[in-house]
Amino acid sequence: MVQTPMISCPLKQTSEVDWIQPLKGHIRSVYGEDPERYNEECATLNRLRQDMRGAGRDSAAGRDLLYRYYGQLELLDLRFPVDESHIKISFTWFDAFTHKPTSQYSLAYEKASIIFNISAVLACHAAIQNRADVKGVKIAYHSFQASAGMFTYINENFLHAPSIDLSRETVKSLISIMLAQAQEVLVEKQMAEGKPAIMLAKLASQAAFLYAQAVEGITASNVSEVVFERVWMLVTQYKSSQMASLSQYYQAIADAEANSHGSAIARLVKAETLARDASRVASSFPSSIAPTSNLPSDTASILTDQVKRHISSIQEKLASFIKDNDFIYHQSIPNEAALSVVPKLAAAKAIPVTELYAGQDIHRIIGQDIFQRIVPIAVTESASLYDEEKAKLIRAEAEKVETANDEMAAGLDYLKLPGSLNVLKGGLDQETAVDESFRGWCEELAGHESFGRAFEQLQSDKNAISAMLDSCSRHLDTEEASCEKMRVNYGSDWTQQPSSRLNSTLRSDIRSYRGAMEEANSSDLQLLTTSRQYESDFDEMRSAGETDEADVLYQRAMIKAGGSRGKGKNAMSPGGEGNLLDDDYGEGGTSVMDQISRIEDLLKKLSLIKRDRMEVLKDLKEKVHNDDISNVLILNKKSIANHESKLFEVELEKFRSHQNRLLQTIHKQHALLKELTKAYGDLLQDKRVRSEQAKYESFNRQRNSVLSRYKKVYQSFNDLIAGLLRAQTFYTELKDTVESLKKNVEAFVNNRKDEGSQLLDTLTERAKSGNADGQADRERERLQQLMDRMTVNPTPPSRSKSSASRPPALSRPSQNGTVYSLNGAMYVGPPPNSPPYNMVTSAGQYSSQPTPSSTTGFSGYPPNGAHQNPTRMAYPPGYDPMQYPYQPRSPPANQMYPPNAAYGYPQQLPPGFVPPPPPPGPPPGSQGYGHAQPSGRPNGGSPPGQGDPWAGLSAWR
């Protein structure tokens, strides 16, 4: 049977467009990237448009090709603004009906034209289907509805049509035609299947209504300008009358079946009238049909034959109904105007664009996003916000997991599980083994000598330092006594500066060092007390470590503490009654072994729950880390403005299953912990278990007591080593400092002796010139001998002027001390604020305590490096008692105070003072103390006349 022809829309044609150069320019100017990196993407888009121009008008492949290009345009619109202000590309399309060209720079125009062609291809594809085949019927029915849906999308989203084929009236007419044809396909199918007449009448009535709307739309569109072909108007008019006739025909059959024979006859008469109207339209078809109408050339004959058959069927049915009514029913026949309208049943509806490929992989059709490597800044910001939401989710779930794990650990620790089960299962044998930390302590003490030699060395250093300090005090006392004796004998003629004013700093330093010695000695006593207190323990642990008998010492200590239990099967219970698992006696009910097994099963379940929870959390972190919704954000860029949170909530729902699994593990854990607590509590109520638990707790207390004792011994050993090392460093540095002080004292005393000798020679010459008597000469000789004995050098120096020289000054850089200049020599005194030495408060522990001997004093041992040899070490900030590079000298006899007020005395000269004449030349070997020669008296000093008023003093002897 020949099927009724269907109308299909013609396609729009377009000219070529170059996408490549405009896109590259935008990539360079806006995204700041090298456009050459996107050569392939730009070429792909350009090639896709070229392929779209040749898409087949009646195939599914052509439809997919058009839809692929449209999908890429949608993705492109999210990254590239194609319009007159940004990327200017002229799109030229020809009207599908008038064939007039229209050009615009709008990407929306390009997309609307593509959608129009998709609708046209769908209509063409539906029109050529063989509707005698079930598959053909389905394709035609679906394609006509999809075409109507695409046309509807144009009317809803593109309001200002630049061409006639895209105008609202034209598109609305096309929608009516497509829906009417879809309804007609369904009517044909239902008629072929012999469906009830009442249903066929309703379906045909809806088809007639849709065709009538199409006729009105075509008529309105062709008022100002001919848009649609004349044959389209004839086909729609014909089908409108034909469908209305079918509606009345099947409604008449339904009325006859409902015993409304009169009404049935009236409807058949109306159906015949409508069919004859359709026949007149069919006979008015032109002899030749234009190819642009997309209708077959034999459309007129097909429609004429169809309507003739339909009229014949109506006449046969009408004759039969009239005969039956005249002879049987005798019902009156109503007028045509009195007939009710046949109800309509709308079976064909426009399919939305989103459902066009329902059940198919839309990404396979559209393909991969061509410009997926380019991500707009707004999308990047939204993705960052989404990352924050994911991080919050992970933190929340991780916190829940951590809390659950802590609760499990705390619960098991409170119950002392699973360790306490070892006691009931005979695990005390392992508890009686030597602790590994105890063995390590013994091994560390192995090989260390006793501390006696270290204390002897400390005492030797202290004696040496005390001897040097005593020697310094004696030299200063002897020099001061000699000076005062001379002052008594000569009265005002003895003009040498009093020693007490010049040696106050040296004496203060001596007192400070003695105070430091006393405080360090108290620290030494504390170290010695600690050593004697733990000496026997040190020896035991040292011996155990050297002979690898730590376990013997440990067992012996446990025996002393009363914690021995022996080994073997009867270790748990004295008397050899065995452990609880071997002897379940007494109370009946559940045995101890069964209770322990149940507790172990619960512990295994808890362990499995924890492991499963950690695996779920790990899997959740991986999925969250790999979750990238950039494409989703790009696709929804325009629709999610200011609504990102809602989209984020929807996207985060994909992790809901993992969150629920974590929550389930937490609930299971709570239930198992409750069950475990109850089971373990029941086990502990058993008096057999209580007895054994009391024994174990007693043993554990004794074991902890032993370990605590030896840990204290081990810590005391380490503290002693650290304390002795600090003490040795302190005394070594203090010894170097005191030796430097001793050299300064010797230099000071020698200078004073030379000065006194010069003054005595002057007085002697003056006495001789005044004819002094012999008694005075003998007294002066006795005083001269006394002055000679006052020197600290082992060999008295020669008094010849050629070999005499001033003692050299100690010269070295001072870091923290105050530098003083006296007789051309540099003196370094201690700074006003210096950190105290550390005082030992316990074995090896040092604290700071002030001492009255100086500004800050000395207390205990200082940190390493506090006192070092001035010629070989640098000093930290603060007080450095080794800094005595000065060589103190007294001023000449006729000057009362040193030229530099280093010791707090002002410069002052007596009335009538006349400085003595300088020696004939500079003394030999004028160098500092650091360059002293190994002879009996060091040589050095400053050249005369260069800032040293005492230059050449030694040459006067």
XYZ file of C-alpha atoms in Angstrom, residues 485-753:
269
model
C 107.645 51.336 104.292
C 109.479 53.621 101.889
C 106.781 56.244 102.350
C 107.254 56.034 106.127
C 111.031 56.378 105.872
C 111.196 59.153 103.282
C 107.934 60.897 104.038
C 106.893 63.390 101.426
C 110.022 62.700 99.360
C 108.632 59.258 98.465
C 106.231 60.333 95.735
C 105.423 56.901 94.311
C 101.666 56.294 93.802
C 100.134 54.166 96.631
C 99.742 50.533 95.533
C 96.252 50.163 96.980
C 94.881 52.497 94.345
C 96.477 50.655 91.450
C 96.046 47.002 92.399
C 92.357 47.203 93.401
C 91.211 45.623 90.125
C 93.719 42.786 90.431
C 92.702 42.107 94.003
C 89.018 42.223 93.009
C 89.678 39.634 90.292
C 91.505 37.425 92.779
C 88.546 37.601 95.128
C 86.137 36.843 92.277
C 88.099 33.772 91.213
C 88.265 32.550 94.779
C 84.497 32.959 95.055
C 84.035 31.033 91.826
C 86.278 28.332 93.203
C 84.246 28.094 96.391
C 80.924 27.829 94.520
C 82.348 25.336 92.049
C 83.607 23.317 94.986
C 80.033 23.008 96.302
C 78.999 21.692 92.908
C 81.879 19.229 93.031
C 80.695 18.015 96.415
C 77.221 17.380 95.037
C 78.682 15.412 92.144
C 80.835 13.452 94.526
C 77.825 12.734 96.747
C 75.870 11.446 93.767
C 78.804 9.279 92.681
C 79.168 7.699 96.115
C 75.398 7.232 96.429
C 75.083 5.182 93.233
C 78.600 3.725 93.088
C 77.494 0.187 93.869
C 74.637 0.377 91.351
C 77.026 1.684 88.709
C 79.355 -1.220 89.343
C 76.533 -3.765 89.123
C 75.174 -2.403 85.852
C 78.675 -1.991 84.399
C 79.544 -5.563 85.261
C 76.229 -6.875 83.883
C 76.771 -5.018 80.635
C 80.340 -6.224 80.212
C 79.501 -9.882 80.935
C 76.143 -9.847 79.146
C 74.322 -10.794 82.349
C 71.679 -8.082 82.363
C 68.984 -10.729 82.735
C 70.694 -12.083 85.869
C 70.829 -8.638 87.449
C 67.212 -8.033 86.457
C 66.019 -11.301 87.992
C 68.008 -10.632 91.138
C 66.402 -7.198 91.454
C 62.966 -8.717 90.938
C 63.661 -11.273 93.660
C 64.646 -8.497 96.043
C 61.428 -6.702 95.152
C 59.411 -9.910 95.724
C 58.191 -10.126 92.112
C 59.631 -13.483 91.030
C 57.192 -16.021 89.707
C 59.393 -18.566 88.106
C 58.690 -20.004 84.715
C 56.745 -22.813 83.188
C 53.174 -23.965 83.327
C 52.781 -23.271 87.046
C 54.254 -19.819 86.870
C 50.977 -18.060 87.456
C 49.929 -19.686 90.665
C 52.144 -20.785 93.559
C 51.607 -24.317 94.563
C 51.495 -25.560 90.986
C 47.747 -25.393 90.384
C 48.284 -24.311 86.737
C 46.685 -21.412 84.856
C 42.995 -20.695 84.482
C 42.691 -22.192 81.025
C 43.975 -25.546 82.256
C 41.711 -25.692 85.282
C 38.175 -24.369 84.903
C 36.772 -25.134 88.307
C 34.165 -23.831 90.580
C 31.202 -21.832 89.448
C 29.786 -23.597 86.413
C 28.238 -21.667 83.529
C 30.476 -20.293 80.787
C 34.083 -21.331 81.162
C 36.896 -18.825 81.346
C 38.261 -20.077 78.033
C 34.931 -19.457 76.297
C 34.709 -15.970 77.743
C 38.249 -15.159 76.613
C 37.517 -16.499 73.121
C 34.456 -14.294 72.887
C 36.461 -11.238 73.932
C 39.134 -12.048 71.358
C 36.482 -12.323 68.646
C 35.169 -8.900 69.589
C 38.695 -7.496 69.463
C 39.187 -8.947 65.976
C 35.923 -7.383 64.806
C 36.993 -4.020 66.171
C 40.320 -4.341 64.392
C 38.585 -5.184 61.109
C 36.220 -2.228 61.522
C 39.144 0.125 62.067
C 40.989 -1.238 59.040
C 37.876 -0.975 56.871
C 37.306 2.584 58.089
C 40.840 3.614 57.188
C 40.526 2.041 53.725
C 37.243 3.845 53.082
C 38.813 7.122 54.177
C 41.796 6.520 51.905
C 39.527 5.731 48.963
C 37.469 8.838 49.699
C 40.597 11.015 49.690
C 41.686 9.586 46.342
C 38.284 10.166 44.760
C 38.097 13.695 46.106
C 41.621 14.397 44.887
C 40.821 13.125 41.379
C 37.435 14.861 41.187
C 37.569 17.627 38.602
C 34.366 19.477 37.697
C 35.965 22.054 35.434
C 34.006 20.724 32.463
C 30.778 20.824 34.458
C 31.504 24.397 35.506
C 32.247 25.345 31.925
C 29.042 23.740 30.664
C 27.026 25.481 33.377
C 28.970 28.729 33.299
C 25.963 30.852 32.330
C 23.370 29.081 34.435
C 25.263 28.917 37.764
C 26.062 32.595 38.151
C 25.769 33.296 41.897
C 24.476 29.758 42.408
C 27.752 27.845 42.748
C 26.849 26.534 46.205
C 23.849 24.625 44.842
C 25.971 23.062 42.125
C 28.649 22.181 44.679
C 26.069 20.451 46.865
C 24.908 18.391 43.902
C 28.469 17.445 42.947
C 29.468 16.555 46.525
C 26.607 14.091 46.679
C 28.761 11.670 44.710
C 30.777 11.118 47.906
C 27.715 10.402 50.031
C 28.205 6.640 49.812
C 31.670 6.863 51.365
C 30.389 9.128 54.126
C 27.613 6.660 54.917
C 30.094 3.764 55.044
C 32.279 5.678 57.507
C 29.235 6.458 59.633
C 28.245 2.797 59.644
C 31.695 1.738 60.897
C 31.423 4.238 63.746
C 28.001 2.904 64.774
C 29.255 -0.684 64.627
C 32.261 0.254 66.715
C 30.090 1.800 69.433
C 27.951 -1.334 69.579
C 30.984 -3.643 69.727
C 32.670 -1.552 72.442
C 29.545 -1.787 74.576
C 29.401 -5.519 74.052
C 33.134 -5.868 74.771
C 32.873 -3.830 77.977
C 30.037 -6.022 79.224
C 31.807 -9.268 78.283
C 35.071 -8.186 79.887
C 33.245 -6.999 82.988
C 31.573 -10.401 83.315
C 34.967 -12.079 82.951
C 36.496 -9.947 85.684
C 33.653 -10.824 88.071
C 34.795 -14.450 88.046
C 36.651 -14.979 91.334
C 39.229 -17.176 89.630
C 40.057 -14.288 87.343
C 40.047 -11.740 90.166
C 42.581 -13.780 92.129
C 44.934 -14.131 89.192
C 44.526 -10.478 88.239
C 45.519 -9.360 91.732
C 48.696 -11.458 91.477
C 49.561 -9.960 88.118
C 48.956 -6.393 89.263
C 51.238 -6.965 92.257
C 53.917 -8.394 89.997
C 53.537 -5.477 87.570
C 53.954 -2.931 90.381
C 57.161 -4.623 91.512
C 58.469 -4.742 87.958
C 57.748 -1.045 87.486
C 59.498 -0.315 90.771
C 62.652 -2.133 89.617
C 62.675 -0.383 86.243
C 62.063 2.982 87.893
C 64.991 2.458 90.268
C 67.483 1.513 87.584
C 66.220 4.210 85.277
C 67.063 6.712 88.003
C 70.526 5.159 88.333
C 71.033 5.387 84.571
C 69.939 9.028 84.513
C 72.274 9.817 87.431
C 75.140 8.183 85.515
C 74.494 10.383 82.480
C 74.130 13.454 84.692
C 77.472 12.671 86.376
C 79.251 12.358 83.057
C 77.775 15.639 81.833
C 78.566 17.389 85.139
C 82.166 16.179 85.232
C 82.738 17.216 81.645
C 81.468 20.703 82.440
C 83.581 20.810 85.607
C 86.730 19.788 83.732
C 86.066 22.418 81.087
C 85.411 25.033 83.740
C 88.618 24.339 85.717
C 90.708 24.163 82.560
C 89.464 27.520 81.396
C 89.707 29.025 84.893
C 93.287 27.787 85.156
C 94.195 29.515 81.904
C 92.518 32.691 83.134
C 94.337 32.641 86.488
C 97.655 32.048 84.732
C 97.007 35.180 82.679
C 96.157 37.023 85.887
C 99.409 35.816 87.459
C 101.419 37.174 84.542
C 99.703 40.553 84.888
C 100.433 40.599 88.630
C 104.111 39.826 87.997
C 104.301 42.559 85.363
C 102.622 45.017 87.744
C 104.985 44.189 90.638
C 108.087 44.381 88.431
C 107.028 47.784 87.084
C 106.460 49.035 90.627
C 109.859 47.698 91.675
